Tab-separated table of C-alpha atoms in Angstrom:
chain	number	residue	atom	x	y	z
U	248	UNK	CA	-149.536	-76.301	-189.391
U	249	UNK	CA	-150.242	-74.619	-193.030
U	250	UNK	CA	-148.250	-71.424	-191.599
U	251	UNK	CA	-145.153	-74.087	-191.000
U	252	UNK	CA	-145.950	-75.671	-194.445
U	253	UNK	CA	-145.784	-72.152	-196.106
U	254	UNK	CA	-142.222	-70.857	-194.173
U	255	UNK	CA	-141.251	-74.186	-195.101
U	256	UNK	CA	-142.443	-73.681	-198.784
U	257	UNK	CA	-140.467	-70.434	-198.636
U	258	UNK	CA	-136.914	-72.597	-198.232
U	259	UNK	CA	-136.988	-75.602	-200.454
U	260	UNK	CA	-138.446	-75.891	-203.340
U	261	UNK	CA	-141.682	-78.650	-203.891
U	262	UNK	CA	-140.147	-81.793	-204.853
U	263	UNK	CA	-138.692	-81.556	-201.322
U	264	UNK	CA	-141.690	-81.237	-199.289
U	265	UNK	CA	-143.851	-84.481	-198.862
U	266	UNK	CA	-146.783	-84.508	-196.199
U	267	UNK	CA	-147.767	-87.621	-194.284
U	268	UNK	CA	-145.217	-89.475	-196.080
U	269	UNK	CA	-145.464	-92.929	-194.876
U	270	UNK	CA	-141.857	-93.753	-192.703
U	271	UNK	CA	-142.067	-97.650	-194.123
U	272	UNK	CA	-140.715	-96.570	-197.545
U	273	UNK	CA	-137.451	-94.819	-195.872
U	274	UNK	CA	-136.472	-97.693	-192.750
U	275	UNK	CA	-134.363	-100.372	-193.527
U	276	UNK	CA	-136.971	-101.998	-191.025
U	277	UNK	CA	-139.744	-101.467	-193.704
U	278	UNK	CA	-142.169	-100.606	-190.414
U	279	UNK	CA	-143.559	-96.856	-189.599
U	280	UNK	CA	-146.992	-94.763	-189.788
U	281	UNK	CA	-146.741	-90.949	-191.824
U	282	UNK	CA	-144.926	-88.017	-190.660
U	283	UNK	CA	-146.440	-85.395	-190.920
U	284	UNK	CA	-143.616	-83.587	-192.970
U	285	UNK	CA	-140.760	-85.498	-194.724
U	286	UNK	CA	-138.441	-82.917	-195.666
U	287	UNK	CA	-135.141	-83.652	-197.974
U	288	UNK	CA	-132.768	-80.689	-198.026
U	289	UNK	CA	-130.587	-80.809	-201.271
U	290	UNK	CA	-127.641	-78.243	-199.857
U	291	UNK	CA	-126.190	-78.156	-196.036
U	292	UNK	CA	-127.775	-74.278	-195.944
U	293	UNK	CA	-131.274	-75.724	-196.728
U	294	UNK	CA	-130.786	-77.725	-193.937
U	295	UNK	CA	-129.444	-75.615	-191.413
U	296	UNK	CA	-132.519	-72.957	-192.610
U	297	UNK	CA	-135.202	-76.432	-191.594
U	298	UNK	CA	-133.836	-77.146	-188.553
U	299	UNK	CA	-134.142	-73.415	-187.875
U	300	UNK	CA	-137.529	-72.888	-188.606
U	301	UNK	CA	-138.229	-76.189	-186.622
U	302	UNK	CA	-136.920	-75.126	-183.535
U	303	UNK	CA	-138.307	-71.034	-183.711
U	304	UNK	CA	-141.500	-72.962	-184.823
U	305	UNK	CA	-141.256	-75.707	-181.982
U	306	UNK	CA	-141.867	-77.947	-184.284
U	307	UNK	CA	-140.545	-81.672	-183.315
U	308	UNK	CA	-138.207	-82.525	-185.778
U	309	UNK	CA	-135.917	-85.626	-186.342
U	310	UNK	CA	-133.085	-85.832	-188.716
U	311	UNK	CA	-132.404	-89.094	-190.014
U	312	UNK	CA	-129.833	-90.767	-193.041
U	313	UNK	CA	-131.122	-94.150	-194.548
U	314	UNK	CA	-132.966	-94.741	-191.681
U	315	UNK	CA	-131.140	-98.315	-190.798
U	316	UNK	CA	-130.866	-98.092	-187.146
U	317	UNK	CA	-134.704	-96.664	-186.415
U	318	UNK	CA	-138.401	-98.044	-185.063
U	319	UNK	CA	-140.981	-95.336	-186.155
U	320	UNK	CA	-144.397	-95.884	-184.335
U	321	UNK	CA	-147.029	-97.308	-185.876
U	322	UNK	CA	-149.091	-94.153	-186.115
U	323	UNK	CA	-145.897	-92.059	-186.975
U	324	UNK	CA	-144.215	-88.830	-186.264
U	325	UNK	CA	-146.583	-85.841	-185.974
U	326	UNK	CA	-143.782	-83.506	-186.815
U	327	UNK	CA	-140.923	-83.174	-189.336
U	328	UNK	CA	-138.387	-85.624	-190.117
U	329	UNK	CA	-135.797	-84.326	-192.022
U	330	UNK	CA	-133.605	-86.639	-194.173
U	331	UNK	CA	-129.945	-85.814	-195.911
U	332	UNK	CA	-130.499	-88.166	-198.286
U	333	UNK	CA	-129.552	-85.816	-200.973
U	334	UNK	CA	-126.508	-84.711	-199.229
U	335	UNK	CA	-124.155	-87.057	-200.648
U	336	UNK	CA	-120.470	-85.003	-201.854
U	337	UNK	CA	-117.063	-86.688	-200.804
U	338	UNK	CA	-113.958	-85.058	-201.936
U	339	UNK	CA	-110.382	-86.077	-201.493
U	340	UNK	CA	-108.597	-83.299	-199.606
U	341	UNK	CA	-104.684	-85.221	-199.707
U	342	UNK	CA	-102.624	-85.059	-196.805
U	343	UNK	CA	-103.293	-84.364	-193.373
U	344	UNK	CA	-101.992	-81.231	-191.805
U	345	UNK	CA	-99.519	-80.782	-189.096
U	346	UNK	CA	-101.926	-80.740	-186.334
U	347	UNK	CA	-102.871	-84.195	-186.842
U	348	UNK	CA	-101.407	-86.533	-184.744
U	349	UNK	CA	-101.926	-90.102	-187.490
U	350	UNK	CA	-100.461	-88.419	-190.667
U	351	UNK	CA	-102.878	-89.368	-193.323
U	352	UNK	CA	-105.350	-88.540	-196.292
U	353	UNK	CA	-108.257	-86.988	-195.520
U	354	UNK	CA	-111.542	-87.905	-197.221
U	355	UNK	CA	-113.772	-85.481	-196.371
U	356	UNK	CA	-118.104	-86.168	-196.917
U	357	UNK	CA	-121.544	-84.845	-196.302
U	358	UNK	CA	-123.584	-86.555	-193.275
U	359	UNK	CA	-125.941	-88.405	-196.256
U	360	UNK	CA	-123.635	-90.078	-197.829
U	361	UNK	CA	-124.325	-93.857	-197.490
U	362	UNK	CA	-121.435	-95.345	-196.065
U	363	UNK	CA	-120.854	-98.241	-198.785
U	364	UNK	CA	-120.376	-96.185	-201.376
U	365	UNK	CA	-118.000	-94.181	-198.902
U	366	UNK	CA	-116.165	-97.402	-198.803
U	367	UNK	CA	-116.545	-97.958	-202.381
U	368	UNK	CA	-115.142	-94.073	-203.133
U	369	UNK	CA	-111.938	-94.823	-200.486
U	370	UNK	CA	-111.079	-97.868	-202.270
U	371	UNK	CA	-111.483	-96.106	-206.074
U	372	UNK	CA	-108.839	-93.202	-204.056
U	373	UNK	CA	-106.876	-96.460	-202.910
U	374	UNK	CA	-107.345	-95.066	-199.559
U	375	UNK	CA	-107.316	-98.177	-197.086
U	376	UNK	CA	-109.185	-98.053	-193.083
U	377	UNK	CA	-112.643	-98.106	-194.293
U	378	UNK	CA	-113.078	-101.416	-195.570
U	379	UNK	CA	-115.508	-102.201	-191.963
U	380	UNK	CA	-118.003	-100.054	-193.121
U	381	UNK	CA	-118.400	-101.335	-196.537
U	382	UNK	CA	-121.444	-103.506	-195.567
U	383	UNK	CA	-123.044	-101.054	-192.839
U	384	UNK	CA	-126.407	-99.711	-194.285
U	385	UNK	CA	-126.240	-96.248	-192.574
U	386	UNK	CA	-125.640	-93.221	-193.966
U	387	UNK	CA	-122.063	-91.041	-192.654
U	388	UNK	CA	-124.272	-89.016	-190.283
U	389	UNK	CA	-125.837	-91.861	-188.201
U	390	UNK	CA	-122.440	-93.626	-188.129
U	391	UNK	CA	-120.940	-90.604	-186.279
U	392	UNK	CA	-123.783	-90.674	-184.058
U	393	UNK	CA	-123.620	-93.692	-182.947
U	394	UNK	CA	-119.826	-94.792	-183.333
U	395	UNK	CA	-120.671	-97.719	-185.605
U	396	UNK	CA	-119.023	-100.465	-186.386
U	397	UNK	CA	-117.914	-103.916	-187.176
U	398	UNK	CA	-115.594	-106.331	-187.691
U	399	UNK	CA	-113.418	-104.857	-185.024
U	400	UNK	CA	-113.652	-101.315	-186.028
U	401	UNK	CA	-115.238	-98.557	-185.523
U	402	UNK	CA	-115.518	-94.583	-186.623
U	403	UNK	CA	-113.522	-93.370	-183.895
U	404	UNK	CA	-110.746	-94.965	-185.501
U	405	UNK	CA	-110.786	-92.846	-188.554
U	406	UNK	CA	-112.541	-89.933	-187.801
U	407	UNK	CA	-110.788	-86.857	-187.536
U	408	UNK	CA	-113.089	-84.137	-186.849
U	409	UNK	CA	-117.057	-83.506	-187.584
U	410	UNK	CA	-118.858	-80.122	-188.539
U	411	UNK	CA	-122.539	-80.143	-186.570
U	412	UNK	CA	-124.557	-77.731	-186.147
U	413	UNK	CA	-125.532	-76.794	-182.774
U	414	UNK	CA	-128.740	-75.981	-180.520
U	415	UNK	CA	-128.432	-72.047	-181.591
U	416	UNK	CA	-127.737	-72.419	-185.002
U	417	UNK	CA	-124.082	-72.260	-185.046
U	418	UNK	CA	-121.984	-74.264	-187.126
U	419	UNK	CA	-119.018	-76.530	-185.231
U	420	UNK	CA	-115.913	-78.331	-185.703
U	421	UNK	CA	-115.586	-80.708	-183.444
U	422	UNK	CA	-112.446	-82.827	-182.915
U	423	UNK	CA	-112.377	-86.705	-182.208
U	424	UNK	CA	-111.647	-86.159	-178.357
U	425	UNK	CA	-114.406	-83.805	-178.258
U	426	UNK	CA	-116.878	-86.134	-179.667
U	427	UNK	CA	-116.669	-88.312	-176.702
U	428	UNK	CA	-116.969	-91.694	-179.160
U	429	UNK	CA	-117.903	-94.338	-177.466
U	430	UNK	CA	-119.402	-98.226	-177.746
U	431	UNK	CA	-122.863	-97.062	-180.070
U	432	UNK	CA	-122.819	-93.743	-178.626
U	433	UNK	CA	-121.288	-90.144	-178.474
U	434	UNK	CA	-121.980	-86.432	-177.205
U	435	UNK	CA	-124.053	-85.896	-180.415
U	436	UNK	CA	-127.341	-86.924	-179.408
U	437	UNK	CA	-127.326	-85.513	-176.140
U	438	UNK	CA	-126.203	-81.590	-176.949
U	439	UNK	CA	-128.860	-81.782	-179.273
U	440	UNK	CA	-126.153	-81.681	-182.487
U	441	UNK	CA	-126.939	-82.456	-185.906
U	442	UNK	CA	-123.790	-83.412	-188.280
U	443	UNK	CA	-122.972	-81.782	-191.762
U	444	UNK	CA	-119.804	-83.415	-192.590
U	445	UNK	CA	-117.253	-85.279	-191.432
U	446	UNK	CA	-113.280	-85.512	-192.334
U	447	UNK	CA	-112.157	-89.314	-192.689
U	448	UNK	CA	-108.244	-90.078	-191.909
U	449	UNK	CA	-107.270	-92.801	-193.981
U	450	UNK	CA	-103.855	-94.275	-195.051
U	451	UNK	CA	-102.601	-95.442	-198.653
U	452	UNK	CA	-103.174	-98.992	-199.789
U	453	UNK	CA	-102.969	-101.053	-202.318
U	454	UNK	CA	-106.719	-100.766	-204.488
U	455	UNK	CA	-106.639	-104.760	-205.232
U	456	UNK	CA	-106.047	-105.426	-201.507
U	457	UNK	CA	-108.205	-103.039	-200.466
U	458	UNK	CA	-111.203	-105.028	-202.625
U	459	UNK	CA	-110.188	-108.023	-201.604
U	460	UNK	CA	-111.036	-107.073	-198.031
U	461	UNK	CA	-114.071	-105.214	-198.700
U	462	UNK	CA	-115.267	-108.829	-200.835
U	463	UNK	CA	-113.888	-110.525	-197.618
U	464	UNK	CA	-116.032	-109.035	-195.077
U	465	UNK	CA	-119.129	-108.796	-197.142
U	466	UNK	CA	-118.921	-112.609	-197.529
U	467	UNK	CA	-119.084	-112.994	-194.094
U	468	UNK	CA	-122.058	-110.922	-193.652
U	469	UNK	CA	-123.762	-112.324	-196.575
U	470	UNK	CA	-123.241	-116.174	-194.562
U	471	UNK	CA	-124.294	-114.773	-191.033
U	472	UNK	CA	-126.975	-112.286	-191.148
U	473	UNK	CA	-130.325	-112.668	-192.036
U	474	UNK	CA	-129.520	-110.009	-195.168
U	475	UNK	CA	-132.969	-111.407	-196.722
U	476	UNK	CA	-135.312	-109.913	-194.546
U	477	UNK	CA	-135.929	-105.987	-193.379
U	478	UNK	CA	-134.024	-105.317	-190.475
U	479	UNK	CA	-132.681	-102.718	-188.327
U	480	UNK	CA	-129.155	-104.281	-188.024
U	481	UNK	CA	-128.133	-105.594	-184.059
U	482	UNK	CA	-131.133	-105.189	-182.776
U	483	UNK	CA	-129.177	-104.682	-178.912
U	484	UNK	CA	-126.549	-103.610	-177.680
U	485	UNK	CA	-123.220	-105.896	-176.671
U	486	UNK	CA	-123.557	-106.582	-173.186
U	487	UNK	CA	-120.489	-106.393	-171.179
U	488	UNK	CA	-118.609	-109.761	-171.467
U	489	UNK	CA	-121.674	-111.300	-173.269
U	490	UNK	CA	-122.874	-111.340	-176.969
U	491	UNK	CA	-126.700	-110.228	-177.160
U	492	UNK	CA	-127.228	-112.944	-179.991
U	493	UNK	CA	-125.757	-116.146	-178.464
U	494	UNK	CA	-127.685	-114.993	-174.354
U	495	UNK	CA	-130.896	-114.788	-176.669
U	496	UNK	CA	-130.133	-118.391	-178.627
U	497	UNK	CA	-129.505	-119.742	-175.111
U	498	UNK	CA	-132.439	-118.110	-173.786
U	499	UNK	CA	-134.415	-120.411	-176.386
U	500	UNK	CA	-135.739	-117.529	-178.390
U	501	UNK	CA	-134.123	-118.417	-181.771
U	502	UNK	CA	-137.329	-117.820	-184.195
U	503	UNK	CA	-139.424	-116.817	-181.322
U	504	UNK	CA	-141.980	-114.776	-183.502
U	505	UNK	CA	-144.916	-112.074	-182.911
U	506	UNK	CA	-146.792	-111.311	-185.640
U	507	UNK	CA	-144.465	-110.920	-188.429
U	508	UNK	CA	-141.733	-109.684	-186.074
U	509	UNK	CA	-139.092	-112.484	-185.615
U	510	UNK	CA	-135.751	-113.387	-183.664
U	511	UNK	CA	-133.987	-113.939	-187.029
U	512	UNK	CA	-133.165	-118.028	-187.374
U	513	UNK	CA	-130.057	-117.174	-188.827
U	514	UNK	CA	-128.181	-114.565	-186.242
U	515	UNK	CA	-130.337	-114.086	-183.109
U	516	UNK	CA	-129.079	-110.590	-182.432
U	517	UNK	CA	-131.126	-109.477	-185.031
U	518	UNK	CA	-135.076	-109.117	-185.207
U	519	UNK	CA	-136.439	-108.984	-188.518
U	520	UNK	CA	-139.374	-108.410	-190.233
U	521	UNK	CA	-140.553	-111.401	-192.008
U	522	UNK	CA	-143.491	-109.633	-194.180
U	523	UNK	CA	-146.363	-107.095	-192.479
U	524	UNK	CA	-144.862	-106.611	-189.063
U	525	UNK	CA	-145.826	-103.883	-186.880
U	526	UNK	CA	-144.131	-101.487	-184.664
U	527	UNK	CA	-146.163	-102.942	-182.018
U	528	UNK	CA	-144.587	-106.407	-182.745
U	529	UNK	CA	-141.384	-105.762	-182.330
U	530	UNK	CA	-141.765	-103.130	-179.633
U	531	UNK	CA	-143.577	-106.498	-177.807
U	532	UNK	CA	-141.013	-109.322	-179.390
U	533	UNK	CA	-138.144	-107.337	-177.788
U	534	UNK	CA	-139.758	-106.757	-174.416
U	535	UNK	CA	-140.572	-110.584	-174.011
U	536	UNK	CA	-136.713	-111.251	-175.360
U	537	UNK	CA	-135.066	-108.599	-172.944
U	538	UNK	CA	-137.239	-110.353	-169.571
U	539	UNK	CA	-136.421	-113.990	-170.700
U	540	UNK	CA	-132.598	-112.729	-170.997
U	541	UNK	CA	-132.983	-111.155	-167.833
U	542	UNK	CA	-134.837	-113.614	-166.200
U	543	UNK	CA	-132.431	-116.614	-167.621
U	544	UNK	CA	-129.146	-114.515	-167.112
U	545	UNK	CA	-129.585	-111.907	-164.702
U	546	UNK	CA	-128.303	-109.805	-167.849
U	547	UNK	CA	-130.326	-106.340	-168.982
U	548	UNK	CA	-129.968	-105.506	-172.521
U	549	UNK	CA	-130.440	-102.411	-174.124
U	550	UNK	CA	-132.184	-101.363	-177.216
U	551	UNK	CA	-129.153	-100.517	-179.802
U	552	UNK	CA	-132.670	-99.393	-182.641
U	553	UNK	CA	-133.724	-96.008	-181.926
U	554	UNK	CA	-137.098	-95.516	-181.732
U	555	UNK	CA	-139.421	-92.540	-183.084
């Protein structure tokens, strides 16, 4: 372990090295034991040089963004978790090129980029198509990951390539068929990827309209979801033909509470932490929600939260 901390030493400088950094200060969910190494990479070659050492090292290692879609265990990650958090660019690189089949302007970003303040940049560009993600608390990188969405949209509909970086080392462009984007999931995960950047395809708008949307859709997320509390967004997946929140609220569950873990009163696809809740808690909260479901329904859901 001090070797790894000295190679490590030997790439970033010390503000960008913590040790046993406790994971409740960087999860949306406000829940998670130490890592043993929280590592923040300020340039996309200091990241490509961790993950490297991490895997010639075999040292576990988990990249994550603002860490709004992930359950770290209560005794934490005994390896390196490795945020972008200070990868954060976006440029404006105008029109499309003739290879692209929806003519547009490309906004092109780093993987840590939160993506409200994406939004927030496309409007400023009065660049309209991203106005969905305004409210999302992820960061660019996790969206690609997992296709996110809302609101009837998702990043498959304006992504237009992705630069990862792949098992050996190599750097990739991937384009949007080659991503295999589909409902919370893509091939990103499973070859073992991590994303740099991505290239947005957006269309010209009108800025006021634009706004009015974003102010639109954030008002609707203010009244429906339990915004108040920690969370880690939809806590499961959309079944098919079903909506996870309304088969728990009929399942009885709404407020159903263990410990300080809770089915949220106000949106019961959510489970939120209402103060000092554990990994444990929720890990158990969603286990007794998923067999009441299952018993009441016949219907399995699945875990949308990743879990570390």
């Amino acid at each position: 372990m001090e070797d790894f901390y000295e190679r490590l030493a030997g790439l970033l400088s010390e503000d960008c090295i913590r040790t046993e950094e406790p994971m409740r200060n960087h999860t949306t969910f406000r829940i998670g034991g130490p890592a043993k190494y929280y590592v923040t990479p300020k340039t996309q070659k200091e990241l490509t040089e961790v993950v490297g050492l991490c895997r010639r090292a075999a040292m576990p290692f988990c990249v994550i963004g603002n860490g709004s879609n992930l359950l770290v265990n209560d005794m934490g990650y005994r390896g390196a978790v490795v945020s972008t958090e200070c990868l954060t660019w976006w440029e404006n690189r105008g029109k499309t090129g003739p290879d692209t089949a929806d003519e547009g302007i490309v906004l092109t970003a780093s993987a840590g980029i939160l993506l409200s303040r994406l939004a927030k940049a496309a409007a400023g560009e009065g660049l309209t198509g991203l106005e969905f993600a305004a409210g999302i608390p992820g960061s660019l990188g996790g969206a690609v990951v997992m296709n996110a969405g809302a609101y009837g949209s998702e990043m498959k509909d304006v992504l237009c390539w992705v630069r990862v970086l792949d098992r050996q080392g190599a750097v990739r462009e991937l384009t949007l068929p080659q991503l295999e984007l589909g409902y919370r999931t893509s091939c990103i995960e499973a070859e073992g990827y991590v994303v740099l950047e991505a290239g947005l395809c957006l269309k010209k708008g009108s800025r006021e309209e634009i706004l009015c949307k974003m102010e639109e859709l954030a008002a609707k997320r203010r009244e429906k979801q339990p915004l108040e509390y920690p969370s880690a967004g939809s806590t499961f997946k959309r079944p098919k033909g079903y909506f996870a929140g309304k088969l728990i609220d009929d399942a009885g569950l709404r407020g159903f509470r263990i410990g300080d873990a809770q089915v949220s009163e106000k949106h019961c696809g959510f489970v939120v932490n209402r103060g000092c809740a554990s990994a444990a808690d929720v890990i158990s909260l969603c286990g007794q929600v998923r067999r009441r479901v299952k018993e009441r329904f016949g219907v399995e859901l699945e875990l949308e939260v990743k879990q570390l």
